[in-house]
Coordinates of C-alpha atoms in Angstrom, one line a residue:
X1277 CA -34.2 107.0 23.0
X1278 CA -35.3 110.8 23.0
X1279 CA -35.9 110.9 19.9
X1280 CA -38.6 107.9 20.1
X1281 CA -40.3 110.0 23.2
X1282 CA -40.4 113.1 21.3
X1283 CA -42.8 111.3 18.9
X1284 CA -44.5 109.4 21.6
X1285 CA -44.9 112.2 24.1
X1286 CA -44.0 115.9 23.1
X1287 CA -44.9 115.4 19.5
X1288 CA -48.8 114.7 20.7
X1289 CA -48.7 117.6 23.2
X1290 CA -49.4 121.3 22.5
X1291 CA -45.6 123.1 21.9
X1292 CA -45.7 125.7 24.9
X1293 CA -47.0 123.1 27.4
X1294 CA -44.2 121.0 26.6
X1295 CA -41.9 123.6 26.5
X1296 CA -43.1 124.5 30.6
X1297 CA -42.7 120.6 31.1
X1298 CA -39.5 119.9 29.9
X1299 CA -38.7 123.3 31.9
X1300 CA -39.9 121.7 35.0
X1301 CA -38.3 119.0 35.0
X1302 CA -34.8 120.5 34.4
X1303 CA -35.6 122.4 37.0
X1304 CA -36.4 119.2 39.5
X1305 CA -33.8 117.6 38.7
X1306 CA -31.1 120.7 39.4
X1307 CA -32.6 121.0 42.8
X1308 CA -31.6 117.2 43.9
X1309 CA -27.7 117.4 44.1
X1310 CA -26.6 113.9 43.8
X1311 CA -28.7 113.8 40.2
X1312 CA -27.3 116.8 39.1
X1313 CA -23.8 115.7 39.6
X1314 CA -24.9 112.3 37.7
X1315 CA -26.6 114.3 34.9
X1316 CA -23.8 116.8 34.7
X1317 CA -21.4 114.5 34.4
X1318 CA -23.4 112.5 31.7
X1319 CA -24.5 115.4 29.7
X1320 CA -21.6 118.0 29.7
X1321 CA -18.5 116.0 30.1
X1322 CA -15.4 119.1 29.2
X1323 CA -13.0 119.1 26.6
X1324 CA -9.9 121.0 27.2
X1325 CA -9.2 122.0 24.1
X1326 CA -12.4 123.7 23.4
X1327 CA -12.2 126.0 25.9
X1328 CA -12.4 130.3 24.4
X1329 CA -12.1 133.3 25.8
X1330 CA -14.4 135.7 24.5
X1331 CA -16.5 139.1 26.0
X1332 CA -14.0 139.0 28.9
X1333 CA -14.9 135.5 29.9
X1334 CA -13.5 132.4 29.9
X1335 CA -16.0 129.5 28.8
X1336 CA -15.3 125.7 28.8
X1337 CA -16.2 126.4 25.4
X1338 CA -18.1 128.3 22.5
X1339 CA -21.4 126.6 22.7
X1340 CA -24.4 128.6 24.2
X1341 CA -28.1 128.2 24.5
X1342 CA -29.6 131.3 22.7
X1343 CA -32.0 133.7 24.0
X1344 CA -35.7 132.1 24.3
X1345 CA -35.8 129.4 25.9
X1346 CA -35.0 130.6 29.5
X1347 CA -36.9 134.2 29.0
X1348 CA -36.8 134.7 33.0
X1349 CA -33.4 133.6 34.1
X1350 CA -35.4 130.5 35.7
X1351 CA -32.9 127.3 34.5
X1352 CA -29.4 128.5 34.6
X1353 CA -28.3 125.9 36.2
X1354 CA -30.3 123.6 34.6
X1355 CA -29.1 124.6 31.5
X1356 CA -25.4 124.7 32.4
X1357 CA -26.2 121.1 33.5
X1358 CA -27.5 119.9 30.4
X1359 CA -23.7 121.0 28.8
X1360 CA -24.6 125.0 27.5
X1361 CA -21.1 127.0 27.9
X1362 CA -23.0 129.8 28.4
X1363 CA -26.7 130.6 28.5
X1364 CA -28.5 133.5 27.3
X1365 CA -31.6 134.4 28.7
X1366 CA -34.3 136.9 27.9
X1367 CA -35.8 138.4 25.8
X1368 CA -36.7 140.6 28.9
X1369 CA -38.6 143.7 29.0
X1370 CA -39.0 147.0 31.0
X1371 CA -42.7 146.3 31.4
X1372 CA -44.1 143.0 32.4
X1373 CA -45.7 141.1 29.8
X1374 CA -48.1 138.4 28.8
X1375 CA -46.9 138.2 25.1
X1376 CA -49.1 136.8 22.5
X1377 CA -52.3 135.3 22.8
X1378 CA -52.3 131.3 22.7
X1379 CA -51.5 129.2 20.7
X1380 CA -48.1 131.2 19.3
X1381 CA -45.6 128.6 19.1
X1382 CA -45.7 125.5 16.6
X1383 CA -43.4 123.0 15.6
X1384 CA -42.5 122.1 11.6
X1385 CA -41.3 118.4 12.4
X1386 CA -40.4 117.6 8.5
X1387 CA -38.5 120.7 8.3
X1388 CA -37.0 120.2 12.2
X1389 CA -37.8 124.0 12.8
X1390 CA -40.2 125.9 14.9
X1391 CA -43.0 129.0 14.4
X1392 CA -43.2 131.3 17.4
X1393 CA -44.8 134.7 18.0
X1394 CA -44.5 134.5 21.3
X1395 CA -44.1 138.2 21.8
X1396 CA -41.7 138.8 24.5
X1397 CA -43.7 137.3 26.9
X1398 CA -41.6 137.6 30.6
X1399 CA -42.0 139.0 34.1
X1400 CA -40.5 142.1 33.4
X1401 CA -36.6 143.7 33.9
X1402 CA -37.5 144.6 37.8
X1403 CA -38.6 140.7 38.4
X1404 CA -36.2 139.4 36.5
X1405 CA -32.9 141.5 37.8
X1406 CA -34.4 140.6 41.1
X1407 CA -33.9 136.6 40.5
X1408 CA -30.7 136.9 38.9
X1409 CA -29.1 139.3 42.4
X1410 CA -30.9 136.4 44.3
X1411 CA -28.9 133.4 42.5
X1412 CA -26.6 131.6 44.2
X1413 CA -24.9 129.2 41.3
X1414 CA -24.9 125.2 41.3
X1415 CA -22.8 125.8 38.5
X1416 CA -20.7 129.3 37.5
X1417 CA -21.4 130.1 33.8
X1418 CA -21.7 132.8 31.5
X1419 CA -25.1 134.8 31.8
X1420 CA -25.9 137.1 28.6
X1421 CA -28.7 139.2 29.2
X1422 CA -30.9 139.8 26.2
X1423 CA -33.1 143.1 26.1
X1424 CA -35.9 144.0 24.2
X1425 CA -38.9 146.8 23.8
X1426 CA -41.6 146.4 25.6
X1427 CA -44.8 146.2 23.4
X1428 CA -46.8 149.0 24.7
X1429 CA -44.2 151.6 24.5
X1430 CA -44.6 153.5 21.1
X1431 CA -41.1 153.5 19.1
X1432 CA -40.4 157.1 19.7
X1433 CA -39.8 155.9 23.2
X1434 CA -38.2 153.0 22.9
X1435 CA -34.7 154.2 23.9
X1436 CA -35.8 155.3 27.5
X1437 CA -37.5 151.8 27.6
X1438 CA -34.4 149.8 26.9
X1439 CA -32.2 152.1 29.3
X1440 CA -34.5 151.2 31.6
X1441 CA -33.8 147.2 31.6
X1442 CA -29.9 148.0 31.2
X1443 CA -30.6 150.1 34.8
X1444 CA -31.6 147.0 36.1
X1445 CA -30.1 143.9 34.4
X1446 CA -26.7 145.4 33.2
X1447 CA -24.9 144.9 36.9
X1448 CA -25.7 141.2 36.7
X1449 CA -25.4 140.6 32.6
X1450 CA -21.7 138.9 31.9
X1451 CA -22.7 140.4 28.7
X1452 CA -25.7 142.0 27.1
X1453 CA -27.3 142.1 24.5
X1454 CA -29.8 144.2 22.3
X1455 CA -32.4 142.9 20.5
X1456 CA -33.8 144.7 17.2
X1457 CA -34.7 141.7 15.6
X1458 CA -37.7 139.8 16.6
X1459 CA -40.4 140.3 13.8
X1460 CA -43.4 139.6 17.0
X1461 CA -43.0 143.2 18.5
X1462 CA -44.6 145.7 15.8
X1463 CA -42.3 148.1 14.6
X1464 CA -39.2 146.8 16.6
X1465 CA -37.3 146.2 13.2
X1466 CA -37.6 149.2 12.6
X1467 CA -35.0 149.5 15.1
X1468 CA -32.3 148.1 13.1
X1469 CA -32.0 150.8 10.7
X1470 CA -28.2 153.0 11.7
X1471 CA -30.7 155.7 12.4
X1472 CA -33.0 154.7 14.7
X1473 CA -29.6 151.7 16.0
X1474 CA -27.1 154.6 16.6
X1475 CA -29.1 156.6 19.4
X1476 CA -30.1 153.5 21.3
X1477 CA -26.9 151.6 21.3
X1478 CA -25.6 154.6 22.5
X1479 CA -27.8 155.2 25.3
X1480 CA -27.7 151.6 26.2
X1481 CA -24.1 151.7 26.3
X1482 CA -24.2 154.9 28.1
X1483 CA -26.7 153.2 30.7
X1484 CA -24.6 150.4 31.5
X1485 CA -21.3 152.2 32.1
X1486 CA -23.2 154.9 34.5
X1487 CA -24.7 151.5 36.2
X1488 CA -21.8 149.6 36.6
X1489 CA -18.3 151.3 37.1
X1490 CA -16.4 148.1 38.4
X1491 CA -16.2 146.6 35.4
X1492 CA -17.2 147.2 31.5
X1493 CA -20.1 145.4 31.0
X1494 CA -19.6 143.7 26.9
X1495 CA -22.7 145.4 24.6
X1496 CA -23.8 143.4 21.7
X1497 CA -26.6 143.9 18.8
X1498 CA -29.0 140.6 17.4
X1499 CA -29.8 141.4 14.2
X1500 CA -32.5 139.3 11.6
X1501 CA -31.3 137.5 8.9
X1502 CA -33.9 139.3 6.9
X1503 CA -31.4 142.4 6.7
X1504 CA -30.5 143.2 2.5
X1505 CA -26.5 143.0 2.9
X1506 CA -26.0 146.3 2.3
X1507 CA -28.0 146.6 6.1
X1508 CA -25.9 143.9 7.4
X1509 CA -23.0 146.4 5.9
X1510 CA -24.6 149.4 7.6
X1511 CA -24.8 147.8 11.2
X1512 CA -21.4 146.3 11.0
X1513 CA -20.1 149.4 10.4
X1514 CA -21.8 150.8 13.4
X1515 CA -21.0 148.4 15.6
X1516 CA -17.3 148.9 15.2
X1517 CA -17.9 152.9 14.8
X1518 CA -19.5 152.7 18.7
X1519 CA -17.6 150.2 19.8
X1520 CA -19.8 147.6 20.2
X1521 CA -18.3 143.9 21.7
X1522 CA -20.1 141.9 19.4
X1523 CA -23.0 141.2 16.8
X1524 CA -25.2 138.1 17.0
X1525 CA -26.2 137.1 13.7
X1526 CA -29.2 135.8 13.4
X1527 CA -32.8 135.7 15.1
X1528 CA -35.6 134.2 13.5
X1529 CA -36.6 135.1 9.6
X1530 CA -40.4 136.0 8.5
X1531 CA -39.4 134.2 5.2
X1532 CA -41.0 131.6 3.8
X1533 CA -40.3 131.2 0.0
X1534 CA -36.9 129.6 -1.2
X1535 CA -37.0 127.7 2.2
X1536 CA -37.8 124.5 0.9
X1537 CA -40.2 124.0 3.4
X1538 CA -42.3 121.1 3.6
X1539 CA -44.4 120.9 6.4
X1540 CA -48.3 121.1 6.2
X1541 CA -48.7 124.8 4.0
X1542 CA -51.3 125.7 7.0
X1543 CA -48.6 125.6 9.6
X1544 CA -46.0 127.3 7.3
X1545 CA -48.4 129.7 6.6
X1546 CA -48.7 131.0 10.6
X1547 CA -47.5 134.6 10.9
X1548 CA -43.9 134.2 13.9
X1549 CA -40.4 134.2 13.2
X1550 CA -39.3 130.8 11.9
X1551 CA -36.3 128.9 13.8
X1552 CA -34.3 125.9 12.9
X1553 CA -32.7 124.0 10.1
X1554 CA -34.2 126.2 7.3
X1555 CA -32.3 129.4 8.3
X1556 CA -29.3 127.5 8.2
X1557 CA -28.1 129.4 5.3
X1558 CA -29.2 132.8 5.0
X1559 CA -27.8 132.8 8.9
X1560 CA -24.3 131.3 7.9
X1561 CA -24.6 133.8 4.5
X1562 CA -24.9 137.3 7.1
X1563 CA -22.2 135.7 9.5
X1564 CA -19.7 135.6 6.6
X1565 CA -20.3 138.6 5.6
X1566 CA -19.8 140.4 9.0
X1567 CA -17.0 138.6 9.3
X1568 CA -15.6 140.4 5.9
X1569 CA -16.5 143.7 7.4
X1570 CA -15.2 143.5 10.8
X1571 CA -12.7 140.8 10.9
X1572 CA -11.4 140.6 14.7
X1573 CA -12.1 143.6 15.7
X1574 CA -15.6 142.6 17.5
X1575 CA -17.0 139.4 18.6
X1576 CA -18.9 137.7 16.1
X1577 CA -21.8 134.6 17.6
X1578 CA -23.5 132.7 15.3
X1579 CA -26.6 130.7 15.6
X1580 CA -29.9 130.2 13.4
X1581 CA -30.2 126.6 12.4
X1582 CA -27.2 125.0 14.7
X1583 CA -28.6 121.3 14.4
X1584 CA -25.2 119.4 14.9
X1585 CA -21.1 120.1 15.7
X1586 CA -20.6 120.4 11.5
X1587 CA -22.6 123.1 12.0
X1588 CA -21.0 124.8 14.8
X1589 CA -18.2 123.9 13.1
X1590 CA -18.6 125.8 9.9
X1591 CA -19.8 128.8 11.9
X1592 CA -16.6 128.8 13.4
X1593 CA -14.7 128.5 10.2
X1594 CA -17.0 131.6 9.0
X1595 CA -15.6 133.6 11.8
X1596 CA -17.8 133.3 14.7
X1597 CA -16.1 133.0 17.9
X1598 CA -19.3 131.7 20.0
X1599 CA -22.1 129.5 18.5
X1600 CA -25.9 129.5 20.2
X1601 CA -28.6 126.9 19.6
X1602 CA -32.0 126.4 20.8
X1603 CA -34.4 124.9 18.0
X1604 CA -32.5 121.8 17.5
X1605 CA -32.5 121.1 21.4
X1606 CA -35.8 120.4 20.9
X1607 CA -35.6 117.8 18.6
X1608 CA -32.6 115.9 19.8
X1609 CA -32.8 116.3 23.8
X1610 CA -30.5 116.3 26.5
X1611 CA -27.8 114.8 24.4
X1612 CA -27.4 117.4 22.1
X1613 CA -24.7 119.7 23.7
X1614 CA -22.7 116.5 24.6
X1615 CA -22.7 115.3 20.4
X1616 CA -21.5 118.8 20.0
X1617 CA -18.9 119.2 21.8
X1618 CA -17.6 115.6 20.8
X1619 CA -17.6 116.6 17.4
X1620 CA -16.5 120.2 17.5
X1621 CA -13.3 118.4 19.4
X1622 CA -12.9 115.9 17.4
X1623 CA -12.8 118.3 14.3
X1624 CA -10.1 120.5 16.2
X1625 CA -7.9 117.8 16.5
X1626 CA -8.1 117.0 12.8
X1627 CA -8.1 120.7 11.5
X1628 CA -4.5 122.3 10.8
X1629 CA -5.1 124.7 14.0
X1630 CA -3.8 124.0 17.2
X1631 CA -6.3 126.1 19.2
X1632 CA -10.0 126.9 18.2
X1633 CA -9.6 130.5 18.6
X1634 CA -6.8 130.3 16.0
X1635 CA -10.1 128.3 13.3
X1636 CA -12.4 131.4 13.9
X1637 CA -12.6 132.9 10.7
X1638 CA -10.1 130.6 8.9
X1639 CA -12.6 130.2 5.7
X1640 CA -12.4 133.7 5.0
X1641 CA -8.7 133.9 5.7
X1642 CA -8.3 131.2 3.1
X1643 CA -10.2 132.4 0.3
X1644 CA -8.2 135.9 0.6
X1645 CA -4.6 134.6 1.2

């Protein structure tokens, strides 16, 4: 059924504006409590044996929507109702921002992926904090916070300008996070390099403690699967030499070639990080190899190319303890985290592990034994 309205409706209408529509609706229907309990119940029915611990928290399970699709901490709940065990929102900014001029998002149907250079376009750290101390939840979830550089601010600065945000956002972040990694912020990869990564995880992590002293507030770093392993190597190692909670691996790529794209070459060819099914791989490929380098010691999340609970599944297996998805939720609707969590349970019960904590990682632990 969605998938016959996608091409009748979204398909013909500009990405962004149907982006704000679905968005609007989500939100309408949240707001109207006997349809939320209908939807919630439809959409995110609960499986016991998924449920995971992880950053402190305990989720119904590992299944999160990834940063980008609520940038302003707008749909929460909406999210929550649609099934997400936990939503991360951002990327949010010291500095308000328009982002990118229009048009900046585009979808590759053939390839089920997505072109953005949005650019970090959101109201700005003060704004945002603002709405999150102002929610009162339908439903109690897990909120990650995800941080970046605002545009503006030269990368000398870029530090005070993600302190900044943590000032704000870290007292109502179940976790946050970091991001080095979009390619539609000049120079913000740059970031990613132990060098420039080392000061200003330290700061943030500095910030957050000095900000909130009730409790520890979990730091994490999103890195791109663009990264030559022996960078994925370097970061790991950082992360467990600062003590970081957790890596997310991976945002968007600025690859192209060995892709096996096939959308129209004019579309490929638009400059934006590219989403979906074709970094399936090369995401999968830098999770494993975290997951080599740190083992347990941190928290690993996976996502790039999520489309379906085999998938999530395999990411799992690979060693992540939490998997993220957006792009696919665009092509298979409201009845995507429900498929995923039916399979991901099903596959528990006929795996040899009798808790899903006990599958993270079990790949790798097979291949050494």
């Amino acid at each position: 059924m969605y998938r016959l309205f996608f091409h009748l409706i979204f398909k013909r209408m500009d990405p962004e504006e149907a982006h704000h529509l679905a968005f609007r609706w989500i939100q309408l229907a949240v707001r109207i409590p006997v349809l939320r309990t209908f939807l919630a119940a439809a959409l995110a029915p609960r499986h016991t044996e998924l449920r995971t611990e992880a950053l402190g928290r305990r989720m119904h399970g590992p299944f999160g929507l990834a940063a980008g699709f609520d940038k302003n901490a707008v749909a929460v709940d909406g999210m929550t109702m649609l099934g997400f065990d936990h939503v991360e929102i951002g990327t949010v900014t010291a500095q308000p921002q328009p982002g990118n001029p229009k048009k900046r998002l585009f979808r590759l149907v053939p390839d089920r992926a997505l072109i953005n250079r949005m650019g970090f376009n959101n109201d700005g750290s003060a704004s945002v904090a603002a709405r999150l101390a102002a929610r009162n939840p339908v439903f109690p979830t897990t909120v990650g916070v995800n941080i970046g550089k605002t545009k503006v601010v030269p990368e000398e600065e870029a530090t005070a300008d993600y302190v900044t945000s943590t000032e704000r956002l870290a007292r109502h972040a179940d976790y946050l996070v970091v991001n080095v990694s979009s390619p539609n912020t000049p120079g913000l990869r740059n970031l990613q390099a132990v060098e420039h990564l080392r000061p200003l995880l330290t700061a943030v992590r500095e910030a957050a403690d000095r900000t909130v002293t009730d409790r520890r507030v979990p730091l994490l770093v999103k890195i791109a699967p663009d990264l030559a392993d022996a960078d994925v190597d370097a970061v790991a190692d950082l992360a467990v030499e600062l003590g970081l909670d957790g890596i997310i691996a991976t945002n968007t790529t600025i690859a192209r070639e060995g892709l096996g794209l096939t959308s129209d070459p004019e579309l490929i060819a638009e400059t934006g990080g590219l989403s979906g099914a074709p970094v399936k791989e090369r995401s999968l490929e830098v999770l494993r190899r975290l997951y080599a380098r740190v083992g347990d010691t941190i928290t690993l999340i996976g996502v790039g190319g999520i489309e379906n609970a085999e998938d999530a599944w395999q990411r799992i297996l690979a060693g992540a303890t939490l998997v993220q998805g957006y792009s696919a939720f665009i092509y298979q609707g409201p009845f995507w985290c429900r498929a995923i969590h039916k399979g991901l349970a099903a596959r528990l019960r006929n795996s040899p592990y009798a808790t899903l904590a006990e599958a993270v990682g079990a790949a790798h632990k097979k291949v050494t034994a």
